[in-house]
Coordinates of C-alpha atoms in Angstrom, one line a residue:
Chain W
M1 CA -23.2 55.0 31.9
P2 CA -24.0 53.2 28.7
P3 CA -27.6 53.3 27.4
S4 CA -29.9 50.3 28.1
I5 CA -30.7 48.5 24.8
A6 CA -33.1 45.8 23.7
V7 CA -32.6 43.9 20.6
I8 CA -35.4 41.9 19.0
A9 CA -35.0 39.2 17.7
P10 CA -31.8 37.3 18.9
G11 CA -31.4 35.7 15.4
A12 CA -27.9 35.5 13.8
M13 CA -27.6 39.2 13.1
G14 CA -29.4 40.4 16.3
S15 CA -27.4 38.2 18.6
A16 CA -24.1 39.2 17.1
I17 CA -25.0 42.7 17.3
A18 CA -26.0 42.3 21.0
A19 CA -22.7 40.4 21.8
R20 CA -20.7 43.5 20.6
L21 CA -22.8 45.8 22.7
V22 CA -22.4 43.5 25.7
E23 CA -18.7 43.6 25.1
H24 CA -18.7 47.2 25.4
G25 CA -20.5 47.3 28.8
C26 CA -24.2 47.6 27.7
K27 CA -27.1 45.7 29.3
V28 CA -29.0 44.3 26.3
L29 CA -32.5 42.8 26.8
T30 CA -34.5 40.7 24.5
S31 CA -37.6 38.8 24.3
L32 CA -37.5 35.0 24.6
E33 CA -41.2 34.3 25.0
G34 CA -42.1 31.3 22.8
R35 CA -38.7 31.0 21.2
S36 CA -36.9 27.7 20.5
R37 CA -34.2 26.2 22.8
A38 CA -31.6 27.0 20.4
T39 CA -32.6 30.7 20.1
Q40 CA -32.6 30.9 23.9
A41 CA -29.0 29.4 24.0
R42 CA -27.8 31.9 21.4
A43 CA -29.1 34.6 23.3
A44 CA -27.6 33.5 26.5
A45 CA -24.3 33.0 24.8
S46 CA -24.4 36.7 23.4
G47 CA -24.9 37.9 27.0
M48 CA -28.5 39.1 26.4
S49 CA -30.9 39.2 29.3
A50 CA -34.5 37.9 28.9
A51 CA -37.1 40.5 29.4
N52 CA -40.8 41.0 29.1
D53 CA -42.7 43.7 27.1
S54 CA -42.7 46.2 29.6
E55 CA -39.2 45.9 30.5
I56 CA -38.2 46.1 26.8
V57 CA -40.2 49.2 26.2
N58 CA -38.3 50.8 29.3
A59 CA -34.9 50.4 27.4
D60 CA -33.4 53.7 25.9
I61 CA -33.0 52.1 22.5
I62 CA -34.9 49.2 20.9
L63 CA -33.3 47.5 17.7
S64 CA -35.8 45.9 15.6
I65 CA -34.0 43.1 13.7
V66 CA -36.4 40.4 12.3
P67 CA -37.3 39.2 8.9
P68 CA -38.8 41.8 6.5
G69 CA -42.2 40.3 6.8
E70 CA -42.3 40.7 10.5
A71 CA -41.3 44.3 10.9
V72 CA -44.6 45.9 10.9
A73 CA -46.2 43.5 13.3
L74 CA -43.3 43.8 15.8
A75 CA -43.6 47.9 15.4
E76 CA -47.2 47.6 16.1
Q77 CA -46.8 45.3 19.2
L78 CA -44.0 47.6 20.5
A79 CA -46.2 50.7 19.9
T80 CA -49.1 49.2 22.0
T81 CA -46.9 48.7 25.0
I82 CA -45.1 52.0 24.6
N83 CA -48.5 53.9 24.3
R84 CA -49.1 53.0 28.0
N85 CA -45.7 53.6 29.0
R86 CA -44.3 57.0 30.4
K87 CA -40.8 56.4 29.2
K88 CA -40.5 56.8 25.3
P89 CA -37.6 54.8 23.8
V90 CA -35.9 55.4 20.3
V91 CA -37.0 52.5 18.1
V92 CA -34.4 51.6 15.5
D93 CA -36.0 49.7 12.6
C94 CA -32.9 47.7 11.0
N95 CA -34.9 45.6 8.6
A96 CA -34.5 45.0 4.8
V97 CA -38.1 46.7 4.2
N98 CA -38.9 49.1 1.3
V99 CA -39.6 52.8 1.7
E100 CA -43.2 52.4 1.7
T101 CA -43.0 49.9 4.5
I102 CA -40.8 52.1 6.8
R103 CA -43.1 55.0 6.3
R104 CA -45.9 52.7 7.7
I105 CA -43.7 51.7 10.7
Q106 CA -43.0 55.5 11.0
D107 CA -46.6 56.1 11.6
V108 CA -47.0 53.4 13.9
V109 CA -44.0 54.2 16.2
L110 CA -44.7 57.9 16.2
S111 CA -48.3 57.5 17.3
S112 CA -46.9 55.7 20.4
G113 CA -44.7 58.8 21.4
A114 CA -41.7 57.0 20.7
R115 CA -39.0 58.2 18.2
L116 CA -38.0 56.1 15.0
V117 CA -34.7 55.7 13.3
D118 CA -34.4 54.0 9.8
A119 CA -31.4 51.9 9.8
A120 CA -29.7 49.8 7.2
I121 CA -27.1 47.1 8.3
I122 CA -25.0 46.2 5.3
G123 CA -22.4 43.5 5.7
L124 CA -22.2 40.0 7.6
P125 CA -23.0 39.9 11.4
P126 CA -20.2 41.2 13.4
K127 CA -17.3 39.1 14.4
P128 CA -14.6 39.5 17.1
G129 CA -11.9 41.3 15.5
T130 CA -13.8 43.0 12.7
K131 CA -15.2 46.5 12.5
G132 CA -18.3 45.7 10.2
P133 CA -21.1 45.6 9.3
A134 CA -21.9 49.1 8.5
F135 CA -24.8 50.6 10.3
Y136 CA -26.5 53.3 8.3
V137 CA -29.0 55.5 10.0
S138 CA -31.4 58.3 8.7
G139 CA -34.4 60.4 10.1
E140 CA -34.6 63.2 12.5
A141 CA -33.9 60.9 15.6
A142 CA -30.6 59.5 13.9
T143 CA -28.2 61.7 16.2
D144 CA -30.0 60.5 19.3
I145 CA -28.4 57.0 18.8
A146 CA -24.9 58.3 17.8
V147 CA -23.8 56.9 21.0
L148 CA -24.1 53.3 19.3
G149 CA -21.0 54.4 17.5
Q150 CA -18.9 54.3 20.9
L151 CA -20.4 50.9 21.7
G152 CA -18.7 49.0 18.9
L153 CA -21.1 49.7 16.0
D154 CA -20.0 51.3 12.7
V155 CA -22.6 53.9 12.9
R156 CA -22.7 56.2 9.7
V157 CA -25.6 58.9 9.6
I158 CA -27.2 59.6 6.3
D159 CA -28.4 63.2 6.0
G160 CA -31.9 62.3 4.9
P161 CA -35.3 61.5 6.1
I162 CA -36.9 58.3 7.5
G163 CA -36.7 56.1 4.2
A164 CA -33.3 57.1 3.2
A165 CA -31.5 54.3 5.1
S166 CA -34.1 51.7 3.8
A167 CA -33.4 53.0 0.3
L168 CA -29.9 52.4 0.6
K169 CA -30.3 49.0 1.8
M170 CA -32.6 48.2 -1.1
S171 CA -30.4 49.9 -3.8
Y172 CA -27.3 48.3 -2.5
A173 CA -28.9 44.8 -2.4
G174 CA -30.6 45.3 -5.8
I175 CA -27.0 45.8 -7.2
N176 CA -25.0 43.3 -5.1
K177 CA -27.5 40.4 -4.8
G178 CA -28.8 41.4 -8.3
L179 CA -25.1 40.6 -9.8
T180 CA -25.1 37.3 -8.2
G181 CA -28.6 36.7 -9.7
L182 CA -27.4 37.7 -13.3
G183 CA -24.4 35.5 -12.7
A184 CA -26.3 32.5 -11.7
A185 CA -28.9 32.9 -14.7
M186 CA -26.1 33.3 -17.3
V187 CA -23.6 30.8 -16.0
L188 CA -26.4 28.0 -15.9
A189 CA -27.5 29.1 -19.4
A190 CA -24.1 29.1 -20.8
T191 CA -23.4 25.7 -19.1
R192 CA -26.4 24.2 -21.1
A193 CA -25.1 25.6 -24.3
G194 CA -21.5 24.5 -23.9
A195 CA -20.2 28.1 -23.4
A196 CA -19.3 28.0 -19.8
D197 CA -15.5 28.0 -20.3
A198 CA -15.7 30.7 -22.9
L199 CA -17.8 32.7 -20.5
R200 CA -15.5 32.2 -17.7
D201 CA -12.3 33.2 -19.9
E202 CA -13.9 36.3 -21.3
L203 CA -15.0 37.5 -18.0
A204 CA -11.4 37.0 -16.7
L205 CA -10.1 39.1 -19.6
S206 CA -12.6 41.9 -19.8
L207 CA -14.5 41.9 -16.4
P208 CA -11.8 40.2 -14.0
H209 CA -13.4 41.7 -10.9
V210 CA -17.0 40.6 -11.8
Q211 CA -15.5 37.0 -12.4
A212 CA -13.7 37.1 -9.1
R213 CA -16.9 38.4 -7.3
L214 CA -19.0 35.7 -8.9
A215 CA -16.5 32.9 -8.0
N216 CA -17.3 33.7 -4.3
A217 CA -20.7 35.0 -4.5
L218 CA -22.4 32.1 -6.5
P219 CA -21.5 29.3 -4.1
D220 CA -22.2 31.7 -1.0
M221 CA -25.7 32.4 -2.3
L222 CA -26.8 28.9 -2.5
P223 CA -27.9 28.3 1.2
K224 CA -29.5 31.8 1.3
A225 CA -31.4 31.7 -1.8
Y226 CA -34.7 30.9 -0.1
R227 CA -34.2 34.0 1.9
W228 CA -33.3 36.2 -1.0
V229 CA -36.9 35.6 -2.5
A230 CA -38.7 37.7 -0.2
E231 CA -35.7 40.3 -0.3
M232 CA -36.1 40.5 -4.2
R233 CA -39.9 41.2 -3.8
E234 CA -39.2 44.0 -1.2
I235 CA -37.0 45.5 -3.9
A236 CA -39.6 45.3 -6.4
G237 CA -42.1 47.0 -4.0
F238 CA -39.4 49.7 -3.6
L239 CA -39.3 50.5 -7.2
G240 CA -43.2 50.5 -7.2
E241 CA -45.4 48.1 -9.1
D242 CA -45.6 50.4 -12.2
H243 CA -42.0 50.9 -12.5
P244 CA -40.5 49.3 -15.5
A245 CA -37.5 47.7 -13.4
A246 CA -39.9 46.2 -10.7
Q247 CA -40.2 43.3 -13.2
I248 CA -36.3 42.7 -13.1
Y249 CA -36.7 42.0 -9.4
E250 CA -39.8 39.9 -9.8
G251 CA -37.7 37.7 -12.0
F252 CA -34.8 37.6 -9.5
A253 CA -37.2 36.3 -7.0
A254 CA -38.6 33.5 -9.4
L255 CA -34.9 32.9 -10.1
F256 CA -33.8 32.4 -6.5
E257 CA -37.1 30.5 -5.7
H258 CA -36.1 28.0 -8.5
I259 CA -32.6 27.8 -7.1
A260 CA -33.7 27.3 -3.6
A261 CA -35.9 24.4 -4.8
D262 CA -32.9 23.0 -6.6
V263 CA -30.8 23.2 -3.6
Q264 CA -33.4 21.4 -1.5
G265 CA -33.9 18.8 -4.4
E266 CA -31.7 17.5 -7.0
G267 CA -28.9 20.0 -6.7
A268 CA -28.2 19.9 -10.5
D269 CA -28.2 23.7 -11.0
A270 CA -26.2 24.1 -7.6
A271 CA -23.7 21.8 -8.9
Q272 CA -23.1 23.7 -12.1
L273 CA -22.7 27.0 -10.3
V274 CA -20.2 25.4 -8.0
A275 CA -18.3 23.9 -11.0
F276 CA -18.2 27.2 -12.6
A277 CA -16.8 28.9 -9.3
E278 CA -14.2 26.4 -8.9
S279 CA -13.0 26.8 -12.5
C280 CA -12.5 30.6 -11.9
K281 CA -9.9 29.9 -9.3
P282 CA -6.2 30.2 -10.2
N283 CA -4.7 26.6 -10.1
Chain J
M1 CA -3.1 34.9 -51.3
P2 CA -5.6 36.1 -48.7
P3 CA -9.1 34.9 -49.1
S4 CA -11.8 37.2 -50.5
I5 CA -14.2 38.4 -47.9
A6 CA -17.5 40.1 -47.9
V7 CA -18.9 41.8 -45.1
I8 CA -22.6 42.7 -44.7
A9 CA -23.6 45.2 -43.8
P10 CA -21.2 48.2 -43.5
G11 CA -22.4 49.5 -40.2
A12 CA -20.1 50.7 -37.5
M13 CA -18.8 47.4 -36.5
G14 CA -18.9 45.9 -40.1
S15 CA -17.0 48.7 -41.6
A16 CA -14.4 48.7 -38.8
I17 CA -13.8 44.8 -39.1
A18 CA -13.4 45.4 -43.0
A19 CA -11.0 48.1 -42.5
R20 CA -8.8 45.9 -40.4
L21 CA -9.0 43.0 -43.1
V22 CA -8.2 45.6 -45.8
E23 CA -4.9 46.7 -43.9
H24 CA -4.1 43.1 -43.8
G25 CA -4.3 42.7 -47.7
C26 CA -7.7 41.3 -48.0
K27 CA -10.2 42.4 -50.7
V28 CA -13.4 43.0 -48.8
L29 CA -16.7 43.3 -50.9
T30 CA -20.1 44.5 -49.4
S31 CA -23.4 45.5 -50.8
L32 CA -24.4 49.0 -51.0
E33 CA -27.7 48.6 -52.8
G34 CA -30.2 51.1 -51.3
R35 CA -27.8 52.2 -48.7
S36 CA -27.7 55.9 -47.6
R37 CA -24.9 58.2 -48.8
A38 CA -23.2 58.1 -45.3
T39 CA -23.1 54.4 -45.3
Q40 CA -21.6 54.3 -48.9
A41 CA -19.1 56.9 -47.7
R42 CA -18.2 54.8 -44.6
A43 CA -17.7 51.7 -46.7
A44 CA -15.5 53.6 -49.1
A45 CA -13.5 54.9 -46.3
S46 CA -13.0 51.5 -45.0
G47 CA -11.6 50.3 -48.2
M48 CA -14.6 48.1 -49.1
S49 CA -15.7 47.4 -52.8
A50 CA -19.2 47.4 -53.7
A51 CA -20.5 44.3 -55.3
N52 CA -23.7 42.6 -56.4
D53 CA -25.2 39.5 -54.6
S54 CA -23.6 37.0 -57.1
E55 CA -20.0 38.6 -56.6
I56 CA -20.8 38.3 -52.7
V57 CA -21.5 34.7 -52.7
N58 CA -18.5 34.0 -54.7
A59 CA -16.3 35.2 -51.7
D60 CA -14.7 32.7 -49.5
I61 CA -15.9 34.0 -46.4
I62 CA -19.1 36.0 -45.9
L63 CA -19.4 37.8 -42.4
S64 CA -22.9 38.6 -41.4
I65 CA -22.9 41.8 -39.2
V66 CA -26.4 43.1 -38.9
P67 CA -29.0 44.1 -36.2
P68 CA -30.2 41.0 -34.5
G69 CA -33.7 41.2 -36.1
E70 CA -32.3 41.1 -39.6
A71 CA -30.0 38.2 -39.3
V72 CA -32.6 35.4 -40.5
A73 CA -33.6 37.6 -43.6
L74 CA -30.1 38.1 -44.5
A75 CA -29.2 34.4 -44.2
E76 CA -32.4 33.4 -46.3
Q77 CA -31.2 36.1 -48.9
L78 CA -27.7 34.6 -49.0
A79 CA -28.9 31.1 -49.1
T80 CA -31.2 31.8 -52.1
T81 CA -28.2 33.1 -54.3
I82 CA -25.6 30.5 -53.0
N83 CA -28.1 27.7 -53.8
R84 CA -27.7 28.7 -57.6
N85 CA -24.0 29.0 -57.3
R86 CA -21.2 26.4 -57.8
K87 CA -19.0 27.8 -55.4
K88 CA -20.1 27.6 -51.6
P89 CA -18.7 29.9 -49.1
V90 CA -18.4 29.9 -45.5
V91 CA -21.1 32.0 -43.7
V92 CA -20.1 33.6 -40.5
D93 CA -23.0 34.7 -38.3
C94 CA -21.6 37.4 -36.1
N95 CA -24.9 38.7 -34.8
A96 CA -26.3 39.0 -31.2
V97 CA -29.0 36.5 -31.7
N98 CA -30.0 33.7 -29.4
V99 CA -29.3 30.0 -29.6
E100 CA -32.7 29.1 -31.2
T101 CA -32.2 31.7 -33.9
I102 CA -28.9 30.7 -34.8
R103 CA -30.1 27.0 -35.3
R104 CA -32.7 28.4 -37.6
I105 CA -29.8 30.2 -39.5
Q106 CA -27.9 27.0 -39.5
D107 CA -30.8 25.1 -41.3
V108 CA -31.2 27.9 -43.9
V109 CA -27.4 28.2 -44.7
L110 CA -26.6 24.4 -44.6
S111 CA -29.5 23.7 -47.2
S112 CA -27.8 26.0 -49.6
G113 CA -24.7 24.0 -49.5
A114 CA -22.6 26.8 -47.6
R115 CA -21.0 26.0 -44.4
L116 CA -21.8 28.1 -41.2
V117 CA -19.7 29.5 -38.3
D118 CA -21.4 30.9 -35.3
A119 CA -19.4 33.9 -34.0
A120 CA -19.7 36.2 -31.2
I121 CA -18.0 39.6 -31.2
I122 CA -17.1 40.9 -27.8
G123 CA -16.0 44.4 -27.6
L124 CA -16.1 47.6 -29.3
P125 CA -15.3 48.0 -33.1
P126 CA -11.6 47.6 -34.0
K127 CA -9.6 50.8 -33.7
P128 CA -6.1 51.4 -35.1
G129 CA -3.4 50.3 -32.8
T130 CA -5.7 48.0 -30.6
K131 CA -6.1 44.0 -30.7
G132 CA -9.9 43.9 -29.9
P133 CA -12.6 43.1 -30.3
A134 CA -12.6 39.5 -29.4
F135 CA -13.9 37.2 -32.2
Y136 CA -15.3 33.9 -30.8
V137 CA -16.2 31.2 -33.2
S138 CA -17.8 27.9 -32.8
G139 CA -19.3 24.9 -35.0
E140 CA -17.7 22.4 -37.1
A141 CA -16.6 24.9 -39.8
A142 CA -14.8 27.3 -37.3
T143 CA -11.3 25.8 -38.2
D144 CA -12.1 26.8 -41.8
I145 CA -11.9 30.6 -40.9
A146 CA -8.9 30.3 -38.7
V147 CA -7.1 32.4 -41.3
L148 CA -8.9 35.4 -40.2
G149 CA -6.6 35.3 -36.9
Q150 CA -3.8 36.2 -39.4
L151 CA -5.7 38.9 -40.7
G152 CA -5.9 41.2 -37.8
L153 CA -9.0 39.7 -35.9
D154 CA -8.5 38.2 -32.7
V155 CA -10.2 34.9 -33.3
R156 CA -10.9 32.5 -30.5
V157 CA -12.1 29.1 -31.3
I158 CA -14.7 27.7 -28.8
D159 CA -14.7 23.9 -28.7
G160 CA -18.6 23.6 -29.2
P161 CA -21.3 23.4 -31.8
I162 CA -23.2 26.0 -33.6
G163 CA -25.0 28.0 -30.7
A164 CA -22.0 28.0 -28.3
A165 CA -20.6 31.3 -29.6
S166 CA -24.1 32.9 -29.6
A167 CA -24.7 31.6 -26.1
L168 CA -21.4 33.1 -25.0
K169 CA -22.4 36.4 -26.5
M170 CA -25.8 36.3 -25.0
S171 CA -24.4 35.2 -21.4
Y172 CA -21.6 37.7 -21.6
A173 CA -24.1 40.6 -22.4
G174 CA -26.5 39.3 -19.9
I175 CA -24.0 39.9 -17.0
N176 CA -22.3 43.0 -18.5
K177 CA -25.3 44.9 -19.8
G178 CA -27.3 43.4 -17.1
L179 CA -25.0 45.1 -14.4
T180 CA -25.4 48.5 -16.2
G181 CA -29.2 48.0 -16.0
L182 CA -29.1 47.1 -12.3
G183 CA -26.9 50.1 -11.5
A184 CA -29.4 52.4 -13.5
A185 CA -32.4 51.0 -11.8
M186 CA -30.9 51.3 -8.3
V187 CA -29.3 54.6 -8.9
L188 CA -32.4 56.2 -9.9
A189 CA -34.4 54.8 -7.2
A190 CA -31.7 55.6 -4.4
T191 CA -31.6 59.3 -6.0
R192 CA -35.3 59.7 -5.6
A193 CA -35.3 58.5 -2.0
G194 CA -32.2 60.6 -1.0
A195 CA -29.7 57.8 -0.7
A196 CA -27.6 58.3 -3.8
D197 CA -24.6 59.5 -1.9
A198 CA -24.7 56.9 0.7
L199 CA -24.9 54.2 -2.1
R200 CA -22.0 55.7 -3.9
D201 CA -20.0 55.6 -0.5
E202 CA -21.0 52.1 0.4
L203 CA -20.2 50.9 -3.2
A204 CA -16.8 52.5 -2.9
L205 CA -16.1 50.8 0.3
S206 CA -17.3 47.3 -0.3
L207 CA -17.7 47.1 -4.2
P208 CA -15.2 49.6 -5.6
H209 CA -14.9 47.7 -8.8
V210 CA -18.5 47.6 -9.4
Q211 CA -18.6 51.4 -8.5
A212 CA -15.9 52.2 -11.0
R213 CA -17.5 50.2 -13.6
L214 CA -20.9 51.9 -13.2
A215 CA -19.2 55.3 -13.2
N216 CA -18.1 54.5 -16.8
A217 CA -20.9 52.3 -18.1
L218 CA -24.1 54.5 -16.9
P219 CA -23.2 57.6 -19.1
D220 CA -22.0 55.3 -21.9
M221 CA -25.3 53.4 -22.0
L222 CA -27.5 56.5 -22.4
P223 CA -27.0 56.9 -26.2
K224 CA -27.2 53.0 -26.7
A225 CA -30.3 52.3 -24.5
Y226 CA -32.6 52.1 -27.5
R227 CA -30.5 49.4 -29.1
W228 CA -30.2 47.4 -25.8
V229 CA -33.9 46.9 -25.7
A230 CA -33.9 44.3 -28.7
E231 CA -30.6 42.9 -27.3
M232 CA -32.4 42.3 -23.7
R233 CA -35.3 40.5 -25.4
E234 CA -32.9 38.3 -27.3
I235 CA -31.5 37.4 -24.0
A236 CA -35.0 36.4 -22.6
G237 CA -35.4 34.4 -25.6
F238 CA -32.1 32.8 -25.1
L239 CA -33.2 31.6 -21.7
G240 CA -36.5 30.5 -23.0
E241 CA -40.0 32.0 -22.2
D242 CA -40.7 29.6 -19.3
H243 CA -37.3 30.1 -17.6
P244 CA -37.9 31.9 -14.3
A245 CA -34.9 34.3 -15.3
A246 CA -36.4 35.3 -18.6
Q247 CA -38.6 37.8 -16.7
I248 CA -35.4 39.6 -15.5
Y249 CA -34.5 40.4 -19.1
E250 CA -37.9 41.4 -20.2
G251 CA -37.7 43.7 -17.2
F252 CA -34.4 45.1 -18.6
A253 CA -36.0 45.7 -21.9
A254 CA -38.6 47.8 -20.2
L255 CA -36.2 49.7 -18.2
F256 CA -33.9 50.5 -21.2
E257 CA -37.0 51.5 -23.2
H258 CA -37.8 53.9 -20.5
I259 CA -34.4 55.3 -20.5
A260 CA -34.3 55.6 -24.2
A261 CA -37.6 57.7 -24.1
D262 CA -36.0 59.8 -21.3
V263 CA -32.9 60.4 -23.5
Q264 CA -35.1 61.3 -26.4
G265 CA -37.3 63.5 -24.1
E266 CA -36.7 65.6 -20.9
G267 CA -33.5 63.8 -19.9
A268 CA -34.4 64.0 -16.2
D269 CA -33.2 60.2 -15.5
A270 CA -30.4 60.7 -17.7
A271 CA -29.1 63.7 -16.0
Q272 CA -29.3 61.8 -12.4
L273 CA -27.2 58.8 -13.8
V274 CA -24.7 61.2 -15.4
A275 CA -24.6 63.1 -11.9
F276 CA -24.1 59.8 -9.9
A277 CA -21.3 58.8 -12.4
E278 CA -19.7 62.3 -12.1
S279 CA -19.9 62.0 -8.1
C280 CA -17.9 58.7 -8.3
K281 CA -14.7 60.2 -9.8
P282 CA -12.0 60.9 -7.5
N283 CA -11.5 64.9 -7.1

């Protein structure tokens, strides 16, 4: 019999992961208390079942998939209920938090008697017919959830402690989203100075894959820029306040904040980035 | 008859450019006053002829190829001598300076009666049998040096004012060297957290060209890191102090300073970067 699984919360990623698990015969619980009608509808469409806190902590596996700022509070809330419960689930923190944060979450979860797995989801929410996203896991309990690999998730065990999966998530995002940030900053600056066409041409000649990546990534980033602000700050925290490179990611946070405001407002920068991306496409 | 050309200074890039021009039948002058024996030997090996200041300003074209911090001083020194001269050369500033700096150089050069071309050299110094580096030029006088295209240089005219070529150089380096900086920061952080192998594997799967680029760029960067510090600060200046992205490049300057110190010292970070690069290579 497949394990019982709870997924909190039923956001875009959480509900898509839940839908895949349901497809593979799992019962997937979630908490809908205080959630909007849209969220309730999304959860229902994914085949999730509404459950209260004590039902949720009776699941075999609990996946925590929330915005990074909410990860510790959710762990504390779960731990409080698990503490009173005889059955102890495996809690899987899938959030884009830095290593220090996942260690705090570890203390909270272990003190309740539950086990913790550090997980990093890399890629877009699962869609029918695709294999992704990658679901990296680390920590002693990682092998306890290997079953998820037979339930439609692309589970990859990292041979490392709690913190290794989070470090992977931070460092991958730091390169991937960082590259988009570099491209955005430099395309806007080159455009202002009348050098955007020359930049596009030189990239096409000497860094063609970077050019192709930016042509897709720049427009894709625009609606997500507001969300990337917090993620860049997590990466700065991952490096540590005193690390010389932390400033790079504080700068990216400021840049994405600026772009998010532009997207909400006049859209002048957004238009320049889209124009550059369009100009990269072969005729 | 080919134009007479002066190249200042006979560094690695300047002397290699000079050698190519000499190969194509040009007489190339340079200033060797106060230069080391090694520099004098390099200039001689490139076929350059030693000349004094008044001979140099009698050249048709003067290429300024110096560290960014020396570009304004060289322009001022040239302008002083040109001012007293009847013949007015075209001065080509090839340095990695920001747009504000090239505009200061423009004021200095034009006041002497000479013309100015803004140039950006992208790529490694020319080697026998190769075409590069790319030699982008902008400004009204850019067409006056089109002849260099027949003398072995890969001249590409940007249809833009003084500042466009410098902006290209800044924005291209901001992406290219910035990507190396992102990779260095994140590989070091992932290594510390036990996630370097997972990072390498995920990059190989989802960003294979970025992985391949970093495998070459990280070790290549180590001996140059000390030089990149100033270049990153020029890019921050190119963005402008108040620009949200300027902080990104101040952060890169701090990171490369840290790496340069490590290379001079214990080499612990350098060893981790080399190990990551090695591990990316197919067996």
